[in-house]
Coordinates of C-alpha atoms and ligand atoms in Angstrom, one line a residue:
M492 CA 60.7 -25.2 -36.5
S493 CA 64.3 -24.5 -35.3
N494 CA 67.5 -25.4 -37.1
H495 CA 70.2 -27.2 -35.4
R496 CA 73.9 -26.8 -36.1
H497 CA 75.8 -28.8 -33.5
A498 CA 74.2 -32.1 -32.8
P499 CA 75.0 -33.8 -29.5
S500 CA 75.9 -37.5 -29.7
Q501 CA 73.1 -39.2 -31.3
T502 CA 72.0 -42.4 -33.0
H503 CA 71.3 -42.2 -36.6
Y504 CA 68.5 -44.1 -38.4
D505 CA 67.3 -43.9 -42.0
V506 CA 63.7 -43.7 -40.8
I507 CA 62.2 -42.7 -37.5
I508 CA 58.5 -43.3 -37.1
I509 CA 56.6 -41.7 -34.3
G510 CA 53.7 -43.9 -33.2
A511 CA 53.8 -47.7 -32.8
G512 CA 50.1 -48.1 -33.8
A513 CA 48.5 -49.6 -36.9
S514 CA 50.0 -47.4 -39.6
G515 CA 53.4 -46.9 -37.9
L516 CA 54.0 -50.6 -37.5
Y517 CA 52.9 -51.3 -41.1
C518 CA 55.2 -48.6 -42.4
A519 CA 58.0 -49.8 -40.3
L520 CA 57.9 -53.4 -41.5
T521 CA 57.6 -52.2 -45.1
A522 CA 60.6 -50.0 -44.9
G523 CA 62.6 -52.5 -42.8
R524 CA 62.0 -55.2 -45.5
R525 CA 63.7 -52.8 -48.0
G526 CA 66.8 -52.8 -45.8
R527 CA 66.1 -49.4 -44.3
R528 CA 67.3 -48.9 -40.7
V529 CA 64.1 -48.1 -38.9
L530 CA 63.3 -46.9 -35.4
V531 CA 59.7 -46.7 -34.0
L532 CA 59.1 -44.5 -31.0
D533 CA 56.0 -44.4 -28.8
H534 CA 55.2 -42.9 -25.5
A535 CA 52.9 -45.7 -24.5
N536 CA 54.1 -48.7 -22.5
K537 CA 52.7 -51.1 -25.2
A538 CA 52.6 -51.0 -29.0
G539 CA 49.3 -51.1 -30.9
K540 CA 46.9 -50.5 -28.0
K541 CA 44.0 -49.6 -30.3
I542 CA 44.5 -52.7 -32.3
L543 CA 44.1 -54.7 -29.2
M544 CA 40.8 -53.0 -28.2
S545 CA 39.4 -52.9 -31.7
G546 CA 36.4 -54.8 -33.0
G547 CA 35.4 -55.8 -29.4
G548 CA 38.8 -57.5 -29.0
R549 CA 38.6 -59.3 -32.3
C550 CA 39.9 -56.5 -34.6
N551 CA 37.9 -55.9 -37.7
F552 CA 41.2 -55.7 -39.6
T553 CA 39.9 -54.9 -43.1
N554 CA 36.9 -55.4 -45.4
Y555 CA 36.4 -57.4 -48.6
V556 CA 35.0 -54.3 -50.4
V557 CA 37.1 -51.1 -50.1
E558 CA 36.0 -48.1 -52.2
P559 CA 37.0 -44.4 -51.9
E560 CA 33.3 -43.8 -51.0
H561 CA 33.9 -45.5 -47.7
F562 CA 36.1 -42.6 -46.6
I563 CA 35.4 -39.0 -45.8
G564 CA 37.8 -36.0 -45.9
A565 CA 37.9 -32.5 -47.3
N566 CA 39.7 -34.0 -50.4
P567 CA 37.8 -37.2 -51.2
H568 CA 40.3 -38.1 -54.0
F569 CA 43.3 -38.2 -51.7
C570 CA 42.8 -41.8 -50.4
K571 CA 42.4 -43.4 -53.9
S572 CA 46.0 -43.9 -54.9
A573 CA 47.2 -45.6 -51.6
L574 CA 44.0 -47.8 -51.4
S575 CA 44.4 -49.0 -55.0
R576 CA 48.1 -49.7 -54.5
Y577 CA 47.4 -51.6 -51.3
P578 CA 44.1 -53.5 -51.6
S579 CA 42.6 -55.4 -48.7
W580 CA 43.7 -58.8 -50.1
E581 CA 47.3 -57.8 -49.5
F582 CA 46.7 -57.6 -45.8
I583 CA 44.4 -60.7 -45.9
G584 CA 47.4 -62.5 -47.5
M585 CA 49.6 -61.6 -44.6
V586 CA 47.0 -62.7 -42.1
E587 CA 46.7 -66.0 -43.9
A588 CA 50.5 -66.4 -44.2
H589 CA 50.6 -66.1 -40.4
K590 CA 47.8 -68.7 -40.1
I591 CA 45.6 -66.4 -38.2
P592 CA 42.0 -67.7 -38.2
Y593 CA 39.5 -65.1 -39.3
H594 CA 35.9 -64.9 -40.4
E595 CA 33.6 -62.6 -42.5
R596 CA 30.7 -60.9 -40.9
E597 CA 28.0 -58.9 -42.6
H598 CA 29.0 -56.2 -45.1
G599 CA 32.4 -57.9 -45.9
Q600 CA 33.9 -57.1 -42.5
L601 CA 36.8 -59.4 -41.6
F602 CA 37.5 -60.2 -37.9
C603 CA 39.9 -62.5 -36.1
D604 CA 38.3 -65.7 -34.8
D605 CA 40.4 -65.6 -31.6
S606 CA 41.9 -62.3 -30.7
A607 CA 43.1 -58.9 -31.9
Q608 CA 46.4 -59.9 -30.3
D609 CA 47.0 -62.1 -33.3
I610 CA 47.2 -59.1 -35.6
L611 CA 49.5 -57.2 -33.3
T612 CA 51.8 -60.2 -32.8
M613 CA 51.9 -60.6 -36.6
L614 CA 52.9 -56.9 -37.1
L615 CA 55.5 -57.0 -34.3
D616 CA 56.9 -60.3 -35.6
E617 CA 57.2 -58.9 -39.1
C618 CA 58.9 -55.8 -37.7
T619 CA 61.4 -57.9 -35.8
A620 CA 62.1 -60.0 -39.0
A621 CA 62.7 -56.8 -40.9
G622 CA 65.1 -55.5 -38.3
V623 CA 62.9 -52.7 -37.0
Q624 CA 63.6 -51.4 -33.5
V625 CA 60.6 -50.4 -31.4
R626 CA 61.2 -48.1 -28.4
L627 CA 58.3 -47.6 -26.0
N628 CA 57.9 -45.3 -23.0
T629 CA 59.5 -42.6 -25.1
Q630 CA 58.4 -39.0 -24.9
I631 CA 59.1 -36.8 -27.9
E632 CA 60.5 -33.5 -26.5
A633 CA 61.5 -31.8 -29.7
V634 CA 61.9 -32.2 -33.5
Q635 CA 64.4 -30.0 -35.2
T636 CA 65.8 -29.9 -38.7
F637 CA 69.5 -29.6 -39.6
Q638 CA 70.6 -26.5 -41.3
Q639 CA 73.6 -28.0 -43.2
Q640 CA 73.2 -30.5 -46.0
T641 CA 73.7 -33.9 -44.4
P642 CA 71.8 -37.2 -45.1
A643 CA 70.2 -36.6 -41.7
R644 CA 67.4 -34.1 -42.0
F645 CA 65.8 -34.3 -38.6
Q646 CA 66.9 -34.5 -35.0
L647 CA 64.7 -35.8 -32.3
T648 CA 65.1 -35.1 -28.6
T649 CA 63.3 -37.7 -26.5
S650 CA 63.0 -38.5 -22.8
K651 CA 62.0 -41.6 -21.0
V652 CA 58.4 -41.7 -19.8
L653 CA 58.8 -42.1 -16.0
N654 CA 56.8 -44.6 -14.1
K655 CA 55.0 -43.7 -10.9
K656 CA 57.9 -44.9 -8.7
D657 CA 60.4 -42.7 -10.5
V658 CA 58.2 -39.7 -10.3
A659 CA 57.7 -40.3 -6.5
S660 CA 61.5 -40.5 -6.0
D661 CA 62.0 -37.4 -8.0
I662 CA 64.1 -39.1 -10.7
K663 CA 64.7 -36.8 -13.7
P664 CA 64.2 -38.3 -17.1
S665 CA 67.4 -38.7 -19.1
Q666 CA 67.3 -37.3 -22.7
A667 CA 68.3 -39.1 -25.8
H668 CA 69.0 -37.7 -29.3
Y669 CA 68.3 -39.4 -32.6
S670 CA 68.8 -38.2 -36.2
C671 CA 67.1 -39.5 -39.3
E672 CA 66.7 -38.9 -43.0
S673 CA 62.9 -39.6 -43.1
L674 CA 60.6 -38.8 -40.3
V675 CA 57.1 -40.4 -40.3
V676 CA 54.4 -39.1 -38.1
A677 CA 51.9 -41.9 -37.3
T678 CA 50.5 -40.6 -34.0
G679 CA 46.8 -41.3 -34.9
G680 CA 43.9 -39.1 -33.7
L681 CA 42.6 -37.9 -30.4
S682 CA 40.1 -40.7 -29.7
I683 CA 40.4 -42.5 -26.4
P684 CA 43.1 -40.4 -24.6
T685 CA 43.4 -43.1 -21.9
M686 CA 44.9 -45.3 -24.7
G687 CA 47.7 -42.9 -25.4
A688 CA 46.1 -40.6 -27.9
T689 CA 47.6 -37.1 -28.1
G690 CA 47.7 -34.2 -30.5
L691 CA 51.4 -34.4 -31.1
G692 CA 50.9 -35.2 -34.8
Y693 CA 48.9 -32.1 -35.3
E694 CA 51.4 -30.0 -33.4
L695 CA 54.3 -31.3 -35.5
A696 CA 52.3 -30.7 -38.7
Q697 CA 51.7 -27.1 -37.6
Q698 CA 55.4 -26.7 -36.7
F699 CA 56.2 -27.4 -40.4
G700 CA 53.6 -25.1 -41.7
H701 CA 50.8 -27.5 -42.4
T702 CA 47.1 -26.6 -42.2
L703 CA 44.7 -28.6 -40.0
I704 CA 41.1 -29.4 -40.8
A705 CA 39.0 -29.0 -37.6
T706 CA 38.9 -32.3 -35.7
D707 CA 35.9 -33.9 -34.0
A708 CA 35.0 -37.2 -32.4
S709 CA 33.5 -39.6 -35.0
L710 CA 32.2 -43.2 -35.2
V711 CA 30.7 -42.2 -31.9
P712 CA 27.3 -42.6 -30.2
F713 CA 24.8 -39.7 -30.0
T714 CA 23.6 -38.2 -26.7
F715 CA 20.3 -36.5 -26.1
T716 CA 18.9 -34.2 -23.4
D717 CA 15.2 -33.2 -22.8
K718 CA 12.3 -35.6 -23.1
T719 CA 13.7 -37.5 -26.0
G720 CA 16.8 -38.3 -23.9
E721 CA 14.6 -39.6 -21.1
L722 CA 12.6 -41.8 -23.6
I723 CA 15.8 -43.2 -25.1
R724 CA 17.4 -44.0 -21.7
A725 CA 14.3 -45.8 -20.6
L726 CA 14.7 -48.1 -23.5
A727 CA 18.4 -49.0 -22.9
G728 CA 19.2 -52.4 -24.2
I729 CA 16.8 -52.4 -27.2
S730 CA 18.3 -52.9 -30.6
L731 CA 16.5 -53.0 -33.9
P732 CA 17.2 -52.5 -37.6
V733 CA 16.5 -49.0 -38.9
I734 CA 17.4 -46.6 -41.6
A735 CA 19.4 -43.7 -40.0
S736 CA 19.8 -40.7 -42.3
N737 CA 20.4 -37.1 -42.8
E738 CA 20.4 -35.0 -45.9
R739 CA 23.8 -36.4 -47.0
I740 CA 23.6 -40.2 -46.3
A741 CA 21.4 -43.1 -45.1
F742 CA 22.5 -46.3 -43.4
K743 CA 20.2 -49.4 -43.0
L744 CA 21.8 -50.9 -39.9
P745 CA 20.9 -51.7 -36.3
V746 CA 20.5 -48.9 -33.7
L747 CA 21.0 -49.6 -30.0
F748 CA 19.3 -47.6 -27.2
T749 CA 21.7 -47.1 -24.3
H750 CA 21.8 -45.4 -20.9
R751 CA 23.6 -42.5 -22.6
G752 CA 21.8 -42.2 -25.9
L753 CA 21.7 -43.9 -29.3
S754 CA 24.5 -46.2 -30.4
G755 CA 24.9 -49.2 -32.7
P756 CA 26.3 -49.4 -36.2
A757 CA 23.6 -47.1 -37.7
M758 CA 24.4 -44.3 -35.3
L759 CA 28.2 -44.7 -35.5
Q760 CA 28.2 -44.6 -39.3
L761 CA 25.9 -41.5 -39.3
S762 CA 28.1 -39.7 -36.8
N763 CA 30.8 -39.5 -39.6
Y764 CA 28.4 -37.3 -41.5
W765 CA 26.9 -35.3 -38.6
Q766 CA 27.6 -31.7 -37.6
T767 CA 26.7 -30.2 -34.2
G768 CA 23.1 -28.9 -34.2
E769 CA 21.8 -31.0 -37.1
I770 CA 18.7 -33.2 -37.0
I771 CA 18.9 -36.9 -37.7
S772 CA 16.1 -39.1 -38.9
I773 CA 15.4 -42.7 -37.9
N774 CA 13.0 -44.9 -39.9
L775 CA 11.9 -47.3 -37.2
L776 CA 10.1 -49.6 -39.6
P777 CA 12.2 -49.5 -42.7
D778 CA 10.3 -52.2 -44.6
T779 CA 6.8 -50.8 -44.0
D780 CA 5.0 -47.8 -45.3
V781 CA 3.4 -47.0 -41.9
T782 CA 1.0 -44.3 -43.3
A783 CA -0.3 -46.6 -46.0
L784 CA -0.7 -49.4 -43.4
L785 CA -2.6 -47.3 -40.9
L786 CA -4.9 -45.9 -43.6
D787 CA -5.6 -49.4 -45.1
R788 CA -6.4 -50.8 -41.7
K789 CA -8.7 -47.9 -40.9
K790 CA -10.7 -49.1 -43.9
S791 CA -10.4 -52.9 -43.5
H792 CA -10.3 -53.1 -39.6
P793 CA -11.8 -49.9 -38.4
K794 CA -12.1 -51.2 -34.8
Q795 CA -8.4 -51.8 -34.4
L796 CA -6.1 -49.7 -32.2
I797 CA -2.9 -48.2 -33.5
R798 CA -0.7 -50.4 -31.2
T799 CA -2.5 -53.6 -32.4
V800 CA -1.7 -52.7 -36.0
L801 CA 1.9 -51.9 -35.3
A802 CA 2.4 -55.0 -33.1
D803 CA 1.1 -57.7 -35.4
S804 CA 1.1 -56.4 -38.9
T805 CA 4.6 -55.8 -39.9
D806 CA 7.3 -58.2 -40.8
N807 CA 9.7 -56.5 -38.4
A808 CA 7.3 -55.5 -35.6
L809 CA 8.6 -53.0 -33.1
P810 CA 9.9 -54.5 -29.8
K811 CA 7.0 -54.4 -27.3
K812 CA 8.8 -52.1 -24.9
L813 CA 9.6 -49.6 -27.6
L814 CA 6.1 -49.7 -29.0
A815 CA 4.7 -48.9 -25.5
A816 CA 7.1 -46.1 -25.0
L817 CA 6.4 -44.6 -28.4
Q818 CA 2.7 -44.8 -27.7
T819 CA 3.2 -42.7 -24.5
H820 CA 5.4 -40.3 -26.4
L821 CA 3.5 -40.0 -29.7
W822 CA -0.2 -41.0 -29.4
D823 CA -1.0 -41.2 -25.8
D824 CA -4.2 -39.1 -26.2
I825 CA -5.6 -41.6 -28.8
K826 CA -4.1 -44.8 -27.5
D827 CA -7.5 -46.4 -26.8
T828 CA -9.3 -44.8 -29.8
E829 CA -10.4 -47.1 -32.6
L830 CA -8.9 -46.3 -36.0
A831 CA -12.3 -45.3 -37.4
N832 CA -12.4 -42.4 -35.0
I833 CA -8.9 -41.1 -35.7
K834 CA -8.6 -38.4 -38.5
D835 CA -6.5 -39.4 -41.5
E836 CA -4.2 -36.4 -40.9
R837 CA -3.3 -37.8 -37.5
L838 CA -2.5 -41.2 -39.0
I839 CA -0.5 -39.7 -41.7
E840 CA 1.4 -37.6 -39.2
L841 CA 2.1 -40.7 -37.1
G842 CA 3.1 -42.8 -40.1
T843 CA 5.5 -40.1 -41.2
T844 CA 7.1 -39.9 -37.7
L845 CA 7.6 -43.7 -37.4
N846 CA 9.1 -43.8 -40.9
G847 CA 11.3 -40.8 -40.2
W848 CA 11.6 -40.0 -36.4
R849 CA 13.4 -36.7 -36.4
L850 CA 15.7 -36.2 -33.5
K851 CA 18.2 -33.5 -32.5
P852 CA 21.2 -35.0 -30.7
S853 CA 22.6 -32.7 -28.0
G854 CA 26.0 -34.0 -29.0
T855 CA 28.1 -37.1 -29.0
E856 CA 29.9 -39.1 -26.4
G857 CA 33.1 -37.3 -27.7
Y858 CA 36.7 -38.5 -27.8
R859 CA 36.2 -40.6 -24.7
T860 CA 34.5 -43.4 -26.6
A861 CA 34.9 -42.4 -30.3
E862 CA 36.5 -44.9 -32.6
V863 CA 38.1 -42.3 -34.7
T864 CA 38.9 -38.6 -35.1
R865 CA 37.5 -36.9 -38.1
G866 CA 39.5 -34.1 -39.7
G867 CA 43.2 -33.7 -39.2
I868 CA 46.1 -32.8 -41.4
K869 CA 44.9 -31.2 -44.6
T870 CA 45.7 -33.7 -47.4
D871 CA 46.2 -31.1 -50.1
E872 CA 49.5 -30.4 -48.6
V873 CA 50.6 -34.1 -48.6
S874 CA 51.5 -36.4 -51.6
S875 CA 48.8 -39.0 -52.1
K876 CA 51.3 -41.3 -53.6
T877 CA 54.0 -41.3 -50.9
M878 CA 52.4 -39.4 -47.9
Q879 CA 55.3 -37.0 -48.0
S880 CA 54.7 -33.4 -46.9
N881 CA 54.7 -30.9 -49.8
L882 CA 56.2 -28.4 -47.4
Q883 CA 59.1 -30.3 -45.8
D884 CA 61.3 -32.9 -47.6
G885 CA 61.6 -36.1 -45.7
L886 CA 58.6 -35.5 -43.5
Y887 CA 55.6 -38.0 -43.9
F888 CA 52.2 -38.3 -42.3
I889 CA 50.2 -41.6 -42.3
G890 CA 47.1 -43.1 -40.8
E891 CA 44.4 -41.3 -38.8
V892 CA 46.4 -38.2 -38.2
L893 CA 45.5 -37.2 -41.8
D894 CA 42.1 -35.9 -42.8
V895 CA 41.0 -39.3 -44.0
T896 CA 38.3 -41.0 -42.0
G897 CA 36.8 -44.4 -42.8
W898 CA 33.4 -45.9 -42.2
L899 CA 32.9 -48.5 -39.6
G900 CA 33.8 -51.9 -41.0
G901 CA 37.6 -52.3 -41.1
Y902 CA 38.1 -49.2 -43.2
N903 CA 40.2 -47.2 -40.8
F904 CA 42.6 -50.1 -40.4
Q905 CA 42.7 -50.5 -44.2
W906 CA 43.7 -46.8 -44.5
A907 CA 46.3 -47.3 -41.8
W908 CA 47.9 -50.3 -43.6
A909 CA 47.6 -48.7 -47.1
S910 CA 49.0 -45.3 -46.1
G911 CA 51.7 -47.0 -44.0
F912 CA 52.6 -49.3 -47.0
V913 CA 53.0 -46.6 -49.7
C914 CA 55.0 -44.5 -47.3
G915 CA 57.2 -47.5 -46.2
E916 CA 58.0 -48.1 -49.9
V917 CA 59.7 -44.7 -50.3
V918 CA 61.2 -43.6 -47.0
Ligands
LIG1953 P1 47.0 -45.5 -33.7 O1 46.1 -44.8 -32.8 O2 46.8 -46.9 -34.1 O3 48.5 -45.3 -33.3 C1 49.0 -44.1 -32.8 C2 50.2 -44.4 -31.9 O4 50.9 -43.1 -31.7 C3 49.8 -45.0 -30.6 O5 50.6 -46.1 -30.3 C4 50.1 -43.8 -29.6 O6 50.5 -44.3 -28.3 C5 51.2 -43.1 -30.3 N1 51.3 -41.7 -29.9 C6 50.3 -40.8 -29.8 N2 50.8 -39.7 -29.3 C7 52.1 -39.8 -29.1 C8 53.1 -39.0 -28.5 N3 52.9 -37.8 -28.1 N4 54.4 -39.5 -28.5 C9 54.7 -40.8 -28.9 N5 53.7 -41.6 -29.4 C10 52.5 -41.1 -29.5 N6 39.3 -49.5 -37.0 C11 39.0 -50.6 -37.8 O7 39.3 -50.5 -39.0 N7 38.4 -51.7 -37.3 C12 38.1 -51.8 -36.0 O8 37.6 -52.9 -35.6 C13 38.3 -50.7 -35.2 N8 37.9 -50.7 -33.9 C14 38.2 -49.7 -33.0 C15 37.8 -49.7 -31.7 C16 38.1 -48.7 -30.8 C17 37.6 -48.7 -29.4 C18 38.9 -47.6 -31.3 C19 39.3 -46.5 -30.4 C20 39.3 -47.6 -32.6 C21 38.9 -48.6 -33.5 N9 39.3 -48.5 -34.9 C22 39.0 -49.6 -35.7 C23 40.0 -47.4 -35.4 C24 41.5 -47.7 -35.5 O9 42.0 -48.3 -34.3 C25 42.3 -46.5 -35.9 O10 41.8 -45.8 -37.0 C26 43.8 -46.9 -36.2 O11 44.4 -47.5 -35.1 C27 44.6 -45.7 -36.6 O12 45.9 -46.1 -36.8 P2 47.1 -45.0 -36.6 O13 48.4 -45.8 -36.8 O14 46.8 -43.8 -37.4 O15 46.9 -44.6 -35.1

């Protein structure tokens, strides 16, 4: 951090927000409604790009049931205050006031009927109505603090992001200077760099002495090498309900086999709780005790084959292609052996595997496809009521840049709205 004595000509704002994403726009409209002069800066050529691509283009904008348990972070209590002051029905109320059609999907998730663009348009309209200025294509070059006591605490030096034509004709970007009383960092996480994600928020936090909790890609599919990887890739396209778990948590949701590994809601949710090198467990027949079933059948239908039992006897029989692949992988040597001639121990072993297939992912697809970034700015150094830095007056952090990560299901947006709101109320 450097101190600045002689500011060049600059435009002053009460509040400058870096990042025109979900949390930045919500904070801006909240502060603007209070009569604060607000400027939002973003290096992207469009505001809210992640909103537009969210929820498969329909934006899962919140959830009917929002509890602190739906969030992870080193300090699990940090999110409580903002979430209780800005419950999901507040956002739903705004969506309804804008007559945006929406629907509920399983587990209380709320999606737009038409398009995520409706949510972005609503936020931008509210910003305009509140007098907020949004400046895109703006690179943040430096953030400095003023040494002398003035209402302005921060000075920002920015430059215009050049388009390809300007770069080709060697045009140098012109600089601009802004000052502000409150500076809000709303730059999000590192996921999907092609959508404009950068580590600027973390760099600024460090500039002001903040600690970072190690970041990692989260809400992200798992990848596999070795034989398991081959098996999974061969099953690409298959989806089935499972219980995916590790020692910390279990989710009963669908898994999706893909050409790259395992995806689907069950895997994305579990990835929030997964550390590199850990084993995950997948119960492929969550409503059936497979060991008991095989042992029963051995007594009642001793001539049956394992695949026959598994294909016809369960409420949620395994997809045929998966069953065939599992047979090759797990019981190829006894595939044509009648149950009567298979030792109980082998049936128990097979039942245990099908009710808890233990897999060791080689990794995840990483930030390229992750929905969120886990970790971030340590929340012990930030006020949970206002999002203000405990280390620098007038500096605020909101949204995903903080070490608060939500489950899949609209929780990350709810955190963006809630943290943006409580901050917008005080800046
Ligand atoms: P966000 O990422 O929204 O905004 C950050 C802004 O800062 C961006 O506009 C960026 O350009 C800008 N910025 C970054 N670096 C900068 C720099 N150096 N200079 C200037 N500006 C800079 N969540 C959910 O609840 N429901 C859902 O349906 C989905 N779906 C979904 C799909 C996909 C594909 C992704 C990637 C993510 C989701 N999410 C989601 C997660 C959700 O999008 C995310 O948690 C929020 O957008 C976070 O809001 P923020 O405001 O913190 O960051």
